[in-house]
């Protein structure tokens, strides 16, 4: 009897223990904290995570990985979780549906060193400071009225560039140099009041852009930050920042002393530095503008505005050289509209639909900033069924979206006609085409940059026939890319220009 009772209670005891165990496991498995649905990830290595999978062309490697793992992938770059979006739908979810949650930027050491502790627009975290500095740049430089007011500057610089190329007709020239000079001069005149075309200034800008694009180990694997010191990256960044600061101090001081002088500038002659100094003095916005902020904004306008504009022009002309049929069609359009004028002016651009289609096609195929600028989530978000925690870095692979075969017919072919009779635009409302990003952190300089692109491309193809030297065929032009935030053509565009008329 006792033994029967003993067996009975033992049975109950074991059953009870199983029940407790079952409930405990159930609680663990179905607890809201552990029920997280994480996006698929490629297999990672200890310490470096997925860093080894980025290669020299991260936007291309990430595109290949997304074909295997899906349009939302969670990578681990060192110890940092990085969400990679590679479809128009994923981009829309991030930059439209959940734009506010993803409107910040991660803290990064190189931009911090170069841009006065990220006091610029591009790298400052989302918040009141960012809102104020962005609004200053938009109101005084980047809105439609302001952009139109710089028309004479653009047309004058364009005429100068055309005449420089004319002087070299029949010779082999580095067209990339002419295009860099054009975009730099326009931004310099608008922002600083005059051009700075010497080797020293160009070298400074080159060094700045190079360092900005270098991968920093410290940002992703803090315990390997010594590599940045040993490789000289930290010193390089500090030195460029010091040299640029010295240059910008000179520019600001020159403006201050001119303002005090007898020949003060008229309102129309005010450049960005003058305007920023006035905003600082009058404190109209109730936002106190420190000297470092003024310098950071100017530097940002250079960094964001020159490289991107020049590189899209360089890619457009390269594709046209590779595709004589398209070049001919474009030359036909601009010549018809120009009606024998010596130069195309900005009013003519309105009617040039094939020109606009050519530029769109270039931005699709050669997205200048292929992964946009990294963002960071500031709240937990449910994204396409996945749980994305606060503090996740986000990369939007705009280049992969531009070449997505489910969105674009023969995506690797350069065919501007695809944009004729097509409403897809690049202003951030169509997520199939995102060269300027979208949402709150989208590029505020679209108009500023595109008018320079259109004017320059129209005039170069209107005035000149372009051929590669030594009888090299257009189709053999080297189109390999550099790596960095902005992706350029690896080798400069060396051509022989001959006048068309
Ligand atoms: C073809 C030319 C250009 C391209 C392809 C381009 C592209 C971009 C991209 C991809 C971003 C990041 C967007 C994102 O994170 O969603 C950006 C941001 C920015 N761009 Fe542009 N850009 C161009 C021209 C310009 C110009 C001419 C200026 C100013 C003169 C400018 C000023 C800025 C600024 C200030 C930001 C930072 C916005 C923020 O973080 O709030 N860009 N641009």
XYZ file of C-alpha atoms and ligand atoms in Angstrom:
544
model
C 0.000 0.000 0.000
C 2.710 2.459 1.110
C 4.828 1.576 -1.794
C 1.832 2.134 -4.075
C 1.270 5.616 -2.467
C 4.988 6.336 -2.756
C 4.967 5.525 -6.478
C 1.812 7.575 -6.868
C 3.240 10.699 -5.187
C 6.533 10.289 -7.035
C 4.543 10.228 -10.270
C 2.755 13.463 -9.208
C 5.997 15.085 -8.128
C 7.658 14.315 -11.473
C 4.556 15.465 -13.381
C 4.530 18.693 -11.346
C 8.212 19.288 -12.083
C 7.592 18.733 -15.813
C 4.732 21.201 -15.674
C 6.925 23.850 -14.011
C 9.666 23.207 -16.545
C 7.189 23.452 -19.419
C 5.786 26.755 -18.124
C 9.286 28.142 -17.607
C 10.377 27.225 -21.145
C 7.106 28.580 -22.522
C 7.678 31.856 -20.681
C 11.202 32.123 -22.060
C 10.168 31.313 -25.607
C 7.093 33.492 -25.712
C 8.217 36.378 -23.510
C 7.898 39.652 -25.464
C 11.649 40.310 -24.964
C 12.740 37.021 -26.451
C 10.102 36.638 -29.141
C 12.112 39.053 -31.283
C 12.033 38.482 -34.984
C 15.482 39.438 -36.212
C 16.194 39.985 -39.948
C 18.297 37.296 -41.644
C 22.061 37.671 -41.283
C 24.986 36.227 -43.189
C 27.181 33.993 -41.016
C 29.622 36.110 -39.022
C 33.139 35.646 -37.654
C 34.217 36.367 -34.079
C 35.315 39.976 -33.416
C 35.058 41.221 -37.013
C 31.505 39.958 -37.625
C 30.719 40.414 -41.332
C 33.384 43.042 -42.052
C 35.348 40.633 -44.252
C 32.329 40.371 -46.570
C 32.287 44.054 -47.530
C 35.250 43.891 -49.918
C 36.527 46.916 -51.821
C 33.078 47.734 -53.223
C 30.683 47.452 -50.258
C 27.564 48.445 -52.250
C 28.224 45.634 -54.742
C 29.089 43.018 -52.087
C 25.984 43.961 -50.092
C 23.859 43.693 -53.235
C 25.126 40.139 -53.804
C 24.533 39.221 -50.143
C 20.992 40.626 -50.246
C 20.182 38.360 -53.206
C 20.783 35.467 -50.824
C 19.522 36.866 -47.517
C 16.740 39.226 -48.590
C 15.970 42.946 -48.875
C 16.385 43.509 -45.125
C 19.594 41.993 -43.732
C 21.181 42.435 -40.376
C 24.955 42.615 -40.742
C 27.403 42.808 -37.880
C 30.227 45.170 -38.694
C 32.575 44.397 -35.851
C 30.369 44.826 -32.813
C 27.890 47.173 -34.500
C 24.551 45.832 -35.785
C 23.899 47.327 -39.212
C 20.598 46.911 -41.010
C 20.959 46.898 -44.797
C 17.943 47.758 -46.963
C 18.170 46.696 -50.606
C 14.662 47.020 -52.027
C 12.399 49.955 -52.815
C 9.839 48.626 -50.335
C 12.371 48.370 -47.494
C 13.654 51.876 -48.306
C 10.102 53.261 -48.258
C 9.456 51.662 -44.874
C 12.605 53.235 -43.433
C 12.569 56.664 -45.088
C 8.816 57.254 -45.192
C 6.752 55.070 -42.843
C 9.329 55.157 -40.023
C 11.347 58.184 -41.148
C 11.362 59.854 -37.734
C 12.651 56.735 -35.976
C 15.537 56.506 -38.482
C 16.332 60.216 -38.826
C 19.525 60.268 -36.774
C 23.132 59.622 -37.772
C 25.542 57.349 -35.909
C 28.505 58.985 -34.201
C 31.606 58.469 -36.334
C 35.109 59.463 -35.361
C 36.458 60.759 -38.703
C 33.541 63.111 -39.482
C 33.769 64.182 -35.830
C 37.420 65.173 -36.259
C 36.892 66.815 -39.655
C 33.666 68.667 -38.941
C 34.157 70.272 -35.531
C 32.570 67.414 -33.571
C 29.922 66.790 -36.306
C 28.568 70.328 -35.976
C 27.682 70.264 -39.675
C 24.310 69.305 -41.216
C 25.137 65.908 -42.708
C 26.640 64.183 -39.679
C 24.891 65.900 -36.776
C 22.421 63.712 -34.896
C 18.698 64.351 -35.348
C 17.363 67.075 -33.060
C 16.996 70.806 -32.571
C 20.621 71.634 -33.506
C 20.315 69.746 -36.826
C 16.954 71.430 -37.550
C 18.490 74.873 -37.007
C 21.637 74.410 -39.110
C 19.740 72.723 -41.929
C 17.142 75.476 -41.960
C 19.880 78.160 -42.162
C 21.400 76.409 -45.208
C 18.023 75.900 -46.899
C 16.746 79.450 -46.287
C 19.963 81.201 -47.315
C 21.444 78.931 -49.953
C 19.487 75.935 -51.152
C 15.852 76.975 -51.699
C 14.480 77.592 -55.212
C 14.718 81.412 -55.065
C 18.302 81.350 -53.789
C 19.376 78.722 -56.319
C 17.900 80.822 -59.139
C 19.688 83.911 -57.841
C 23.059 82.206 -58.484
C 22.287 81.808 -62.198
C 24.806 84.401 -63.357
C 27.577 82.782 -61.338
C 26.864 79.390 -62.917
C 26.640 80.750 -66.455
C 29.844 82.763 -66.055
C 31.788 79.773 -64.687
C 30.342 77.566 -67.435
C 31.495 80.001 -70.132
C 34.982 80.069 -68.597
C 35.187 76.262 -68.559
C 34.002 76.026 -72.165
C 36.603 78.529 -73.271
C 39.333 76.629 -71.368
C 38.340 73.422 -73.190
C 38.225 75.321 -76.499
C 41.793 76.441 -75.936
C 42.836 72.792 -75.635
C 40.932 71.505 -78.665
C 42.878 68.897 -80.580
C 44.968 68.109 -77.491
C 44.526 65.246 -75.054
C 42.944 66.669 -71.867
C 41.913 65.454 -68.442
C 38.229 66.377 -68.650
C 37.704 65.331 -65.031
C 39.989 68.216 -63.952
C 37.871 70.718 -65.897
C 34.670 69.378 -64.328
C 36.107 69.445 -60.783
C 37.264 73.021 -61.429
C 33.797 74.022 -62.621
C 31.900 72.609 -59.621
C 34.482 73.924 -57.132
C 34.423 77.403 -58.605
C 30.637 77.610 -58.506
C 30.464 76.504 -54.867
C 33.436 78.718 -53.892
C 31.852 81.806 -55.441
C 28.471 81.181 -53.856
C 29.807 80.202 -50.446
C 33.026 82.169 -50.090
C 32.567 85.076 -52.489
C 35.409 84.199 -54.850
C 37.179 81.256 -56.417
C 40.124 79.457 -54.831
C 41.478 77.539 -57.760
C 45.100 77.081 -56.635
C 46.690 73.663 -56.203
C 46.708 74.152 -52.418
C 42.930 74.459 -52.138
C 42.295 71.535 -54.498
C 44.779 69.419 -52.566
C 43.011 70.320 -49.314
C 39.617 69.295 -50.685
C 41.068 66.057 -52.106
C 42.630 65.144 -48.781
C 39.405 65.990 -46.951
C 37.254 63.796 -49.200
C 39.780 60.952 -49.121
C 39.996 60.843 -45.333
C 36.204 61.139 -44.991
C 35.784 58.003 -47.096
C 38.357 55.834 -45.277
C 37.049 52.936 -43.177
C 37.780 53.466 -39.489
C 38.277 50.306 -37.403
C 37.661 52.177 -34.148
C 34.060 52.928 -35.132
C 33.194 49.252 -35.458
C 35.685 47.363 -33.307
C 36.618 49.681 -30.436
C 39.322 47.278 -29.229
C 41.064 47.621 -32.623
C 41.009 51.411 -32.644
C 44.787 51.301 -32.283
C 44.878 50.320 -35.987
C 43.535 53.799 -36.873
C 46.373 55.318 -34.852
C 49.025 52.998 -36.277
C 47.864 53.378 -39.879
C 48.147 57.148 -39.518
C 44.422 57.676 -40.208
C 43.826 59.632 -37.004
C 46.847 61.893 -37.632
C 45.834 62.410 -41.238
C 42.305 63.422 -40.205
C 43.632 65.780 -37.523
C 46.076 67.397 -39.968
C 43.407 67.941 -42.682
C 41.058 69.381 -40.050
C 43.789 71.785 -38.858
C 44.714 72.858 -42.400
C 41.100 73.423 -43.369
C 40.460 75.297 -40.150
C 43.376 77.623 -40.900
C 41.972 78.239 -44.384
C 38.410 78.841 -43.141
C 39.595 81.129 -40.315
C 41.303 83.246 -42.999
C 38.108 83.331 -45.071
C 35.917 84.310 -42.094
C 38.352 86.995 -40.885
C 38.566 88.441 -44.415
C 34.771 88.689 -44.506
C 34.605 90.313 -41.072
C 37.153 92.957 -41.988
C 35.380 93.680 -45.297
C 32.106 94.160 -43.412
C 33.820 96.707 -41.152
C 35.447 98.451 -44.131
C 34.252 101.429 -46.118
C 33.379 99.320 -49.164
C 30.787 97.123 -47.508
C 29.059 94.687 -49.917
C 25.576 95.302 -51.278
C 22.846 92.774 -50.428
C 23.121 91.099 -53.853
C 26.844 90.520 -53.386
C 26.442 88.696 -50.081
C 27.890 85.192 -50.066
C 27.167 82.364 -47.621
C 29.879 83.463 -45.163
C 28.447 87.026 -45.088
C 24.981 85.628 -44.482
C 26.133 83.293 -41.709
C 27.981 86.165 -40.012
C 24.808 88.293 -40.190
C 22.731 85.478 -38.719
C 25.323 85.203 -35.933
C 25.311 88.953 -35.248
C 21.557 89.495 -35.395
C 20.722 86.261 -33.642
C 17.365 86.442 -35.450
C 16.498 82.802 -35.087
C 17.227 82.772 -31.358
C 19.865 80.170 -32.172
C 23.353 81.246 -31.259
C 25.686 80.488 -34.136
C 29.202 79.745 -32.932
C 32.273 80.256 -35.144
C 32.783 76.461 -35.322
C 29.227 75.989 -36.586
C 29.783 78.575 -39.334
C 32.936 76.766 -40.449
C 31.261 73.346 -40.220
C 28.342 74.481 -42.412
C 30.701 75.875 -45.063
C 32.779 72.723 -45.032
C 29.646 70.604 -45.304
C 28.459 72.511 -48.359
C 31.823 71.793 -50.006
C 31.915 68.148 -48.981
C 28.295 67.429 -49.901
C 28.061 69.623 -52.962
C 31.233 69.484 -55.055
C 32.255 65.845 -55.139
C 28.756 64.495 -55.809
C 28.000 66.963 -58.591
C 31.334 66.480 -60.319
C 31.217 62.687 -60.106
C 27.746 62.431 -61.643
C 28.890 64.633 -64.540
C 31.973 62.482 -65.037
C 29.886 59.272 -65.135
C 27.337 60.839 -67.513
C 29.988 61.894 -70.041
C 31.746 58.521 -69.738
C 28.512 56.646 -70.498
C 27.856 58.929 -73.465
C 31.318 58.210 -74.854
C 30.599 54.490 -74.464
C 27.223 54.864 -76.185
C 27.625 56.949 -79.380
C 23.952 56.367 -80.287
C 22.820 58.084 -77.073
C 25.418 60.844 -77.485
C 24.120 61.561 -80.983
C 20.531 61.722 -79.775
C 21.473 64.106 -76.966
C 23.559 66.301 -79.259
C 20.607 66.454 -81.633
C 18.263 67.605 -78.839
C 20.544 70.301 -77.425
C 21.468 71.601 -80.892
C 17.828 71.936 -81.921
C 16.900 73.799 -78.772
C 19.986 76.047 -78.771
C 19.092 77.324 -82.268
C 22.591 78.422 -83.112
C 23.323 80.266 -79.838
C 26.954 80.349 -78.734
C 26.038 78.703 -75.419
C 23.068 76.987 -73.842
C 21.573 79.000 -70.996
C 19.436 77.848 -68.094
C 16.145 78.794 -69.741
C 16.826 76.260 -72.514
C 17.188 73.387 -70.048
C 13.439 73.230 -69.352
C 12.776 71.819 -72.823
C 15.594 69.269 -72.823
C 13.749 66.088 -71.891
C 16.357 63.698 -73.222
C 19.080 65.557 -71.288
C 17.107 65.107 -68.072
C 16.499 61.435 -68.887
C 20.247 60.964 -69.512
C 21.108 62.408 -66.111
C 18.484 60.281 -64.350
C 19.814 57.169 -66.070
C 23.352 58.100 -64.963
C 22.258 58.564 -61.347
C 20.439 55.216 -61.450
C 23.412 53.315 -62.835
C 26.156 55.263 -61.035
C 24.561 56.415 -57.791
C 27.235 58.858 -56.501
C 26.686 57.948 -52.812
C 25.652 54.309 -53.315
C 24.863 53.530 -49.664
C 23.597 57.048 -48.848
C 24.812 58.396 -45.479
C 24.340 55.932 -42.573
C 21.325 56.464 -40.348
C 20.600 55.238 -36.830
C 17.335 54.236 -35.168
C 16.371 56.192 -32.048
C 13.495 53.903 -31.009
C 12.522 50.240 -31.302
C 10.744 49.715 -34.627
C 8.760 46.881 -36.187
C 9.920 46.881 -39.802
C 8.429 44.536 -42.399
C 7.656 42.112 -39.598
C 11.152 42.315 -38.069
C 12.103 43.856 -34.724
C 14.734 46.569 -35.062
C 16.073 47.819 -31.746
C 17.131 51.379 -30.864
C 20.709 52.177 -31.847
C 20.779 50.035 -35.002
C 22.777 51.574 -37.845
C 21.028 51.590 -41.207
C 22.441 51.537 -44.720
C 20.160 52.007 -47.727
C 21.705 50.389 -50.776
C 20.421 52.924 -53.329
C 22.794 51.512 -55.922
C 21.312 47.995 -55.568
C 17.770 49.419 -55.784
C 18.744 51.263 -58.975
C 19.852 47.949 -60.484
C 17.068 45.759 -59.111
C 15.854 43.541 -62.009
C 12.341 43.394 -60.521
C 12.098 47.170 -60.930
C 14.184 47.853 -64.020
C 14.213 46.101 -67.351
C 17.835 45.142 -68.275
C 19.100 47.082 -65.261
C 22.780 47.065 -66.201
C 22.214 48.678 -69.596
C 22.568 52.450 -70.014
C 19.327 53.451 -71.734
C 18.022 56.966 -70.933
C 14.870 56.305 -73.002
C 13.493 54.344 -70.039
C 12.876 57.711 -68.357
C 10.987 59.287 -71.261
C 7.216 59.284 -70.705
C 7.890 57.982 -67.213
C 7.021 59.861 -64.038
C 9.779 58.337 -61.871
C 11.861 61.136 -60.409
C 14.807 61.389 -58.007
C 13.326 63.822 -55.498
C 12.652 61.224 -52.831
C 9.050 60.309 -53.649
C 9.825 57.316 -55.848
C 11.722 54.720 -53.882
C 12.965 52.944 -57.015
C 15.365 55.837 -57.627
C 17.121 57.274 -54.587
C 20.385 59.030 -55.561
C 19.534 61.851 -53.127
C 17.979 59.712 -50.393
C 14.531 60.669 -49.082
C 12.647 61.843 -46.010
C 13.952 64.207 -43.354
C 17.598 63.364 -44.020
C 17.242 63.466 -47.809
C 19.562 65.802 -49.721
C 18.505 69.468 -49.464
C 20.861 70.389 -52.344
C 19.066 68.600 -55.213
C 18.171 71.763 -57.130
C 21.557 73.338 -56.506
C 23.381 70.269 -57.804
C 21.082 69.314 -60.670
C 21.078 72.676 -62.369
C 24.887 72.604 -62.498
C 24.767 69.051 -63.873
C 22.240 69.906 -66.559
C 23.931 73.129 -67.620
C 27.384 71.552 -67.794
C 26.332 68.385 -69.612
C 24.217 70.310 -72.142
C 27.047 72.726 -72.943
C 29.860 70.172 -73.137
C 27.998 67.938 -75.606
C 26.660 70.960 -77.519
C 30.076 72.512 -78.038
C 32.316 69.474 -78.488
C 32.704 66.041 -79.955
C 34.609 63.871 -77.500
C 36.848 60.946 -78.427
C 39.238 58.751 -76.497
C 42.929 59.247 -77.350
C 44.971 56.832 -79.496
C 41.906 55.548 -81.325
C 40.612 53.658 -78.269
C 36.949 52.762 -78.812
C 34.326 54.217 -76.451
C 33.140 50.748 -75.446
C 36.641 50.042 -74.060
C 36.603 53.013 -71.662
C 37.625 51.906 -68.167
C 34.567 52.271 -65.923
C 36.013 50.833 -62.707
C 35.031 52.536 -59.472
C 36.877 53.884 -56.432
C 35.641 53.039 -52.942
C 34.581 55.581 -50.310
C 31.414 57.480 -49.412
C 31.262 58.966 -52.926
C 32.147 56.543 -55.697
C 34.171 58.030 -58.561
C 35.527 56.710 -61.793
C 38.861 55.159 -60.831
C 40.809 56.616 -63.730
C 40.326 60.228 -64.861
C 38.384 60.907 -68.024
C 41.111 61.564 -70.588
C 39.656 62.721 -73.915
C 40.311 64.681 -77.050
C 37.729 67.413 -77.631
C 37.030 68.871 -81.074
C 34.668 71.791 -81.717
C 31.301 70.834 -83.280
C 30.861 74.126 -85.059
C 24.412 65.273 -57.794
C 24.599 65.891 -56.659
C 24.248 65.385 -55.293
C 23.968 64.115 -54.868
C 23.917 62.838 -55.698
C 23.704 64.187 -53.433
C 23.367 63.105 -52.639
C 23.108 63.182 -51.286
C 22.759 62.053 -50.461
C 22.622 60.620 -50.942
C 22.590 62.499 -49.195
C 22.204 61.644 -47.966
C 20.728 61.394 -47.995
C 20.228 60.440 -46.932
O 20.956 60.121 -45.993
O 19.068 60.028 -47.071
C 22.840 63.919 -49.204
C 22.774 64.720 -48.103
C 23.088 66.059 -48.120
N 23.394 66.823 -49.229
Fe 23.465 66.188 -51.136
N 23.826 65.482 -53.030
C 24.157 66.246 -54.119
C 24.367 67.604 -54.152
C 24.343 68.420 -53.047
C 24.616 69.833 -53.077
C 24.964 70.627 -54.336
C 24.530 70.286 -51.788
C 24.738 71.664 -51.245
C 25.231 72.672 -51.900
C 24.176 69.143 -50.957
C 24.005 69.186 -49.600
C 23.657 68.099 -48.810
C 23.493 68.175 -47.363
C 23.699 69.400 -46.504
C 23.130 66.887 -46.940
C 22.855 66.422 -45.519
C 21.371 66.392 -45.208
C 21.076 65.910 -43.794
O 21.761 65.038 -43.266
O 20.118 66.423 -43.209
N 24.077 68.029 -51.755
N 23.142 64.308 -50.492
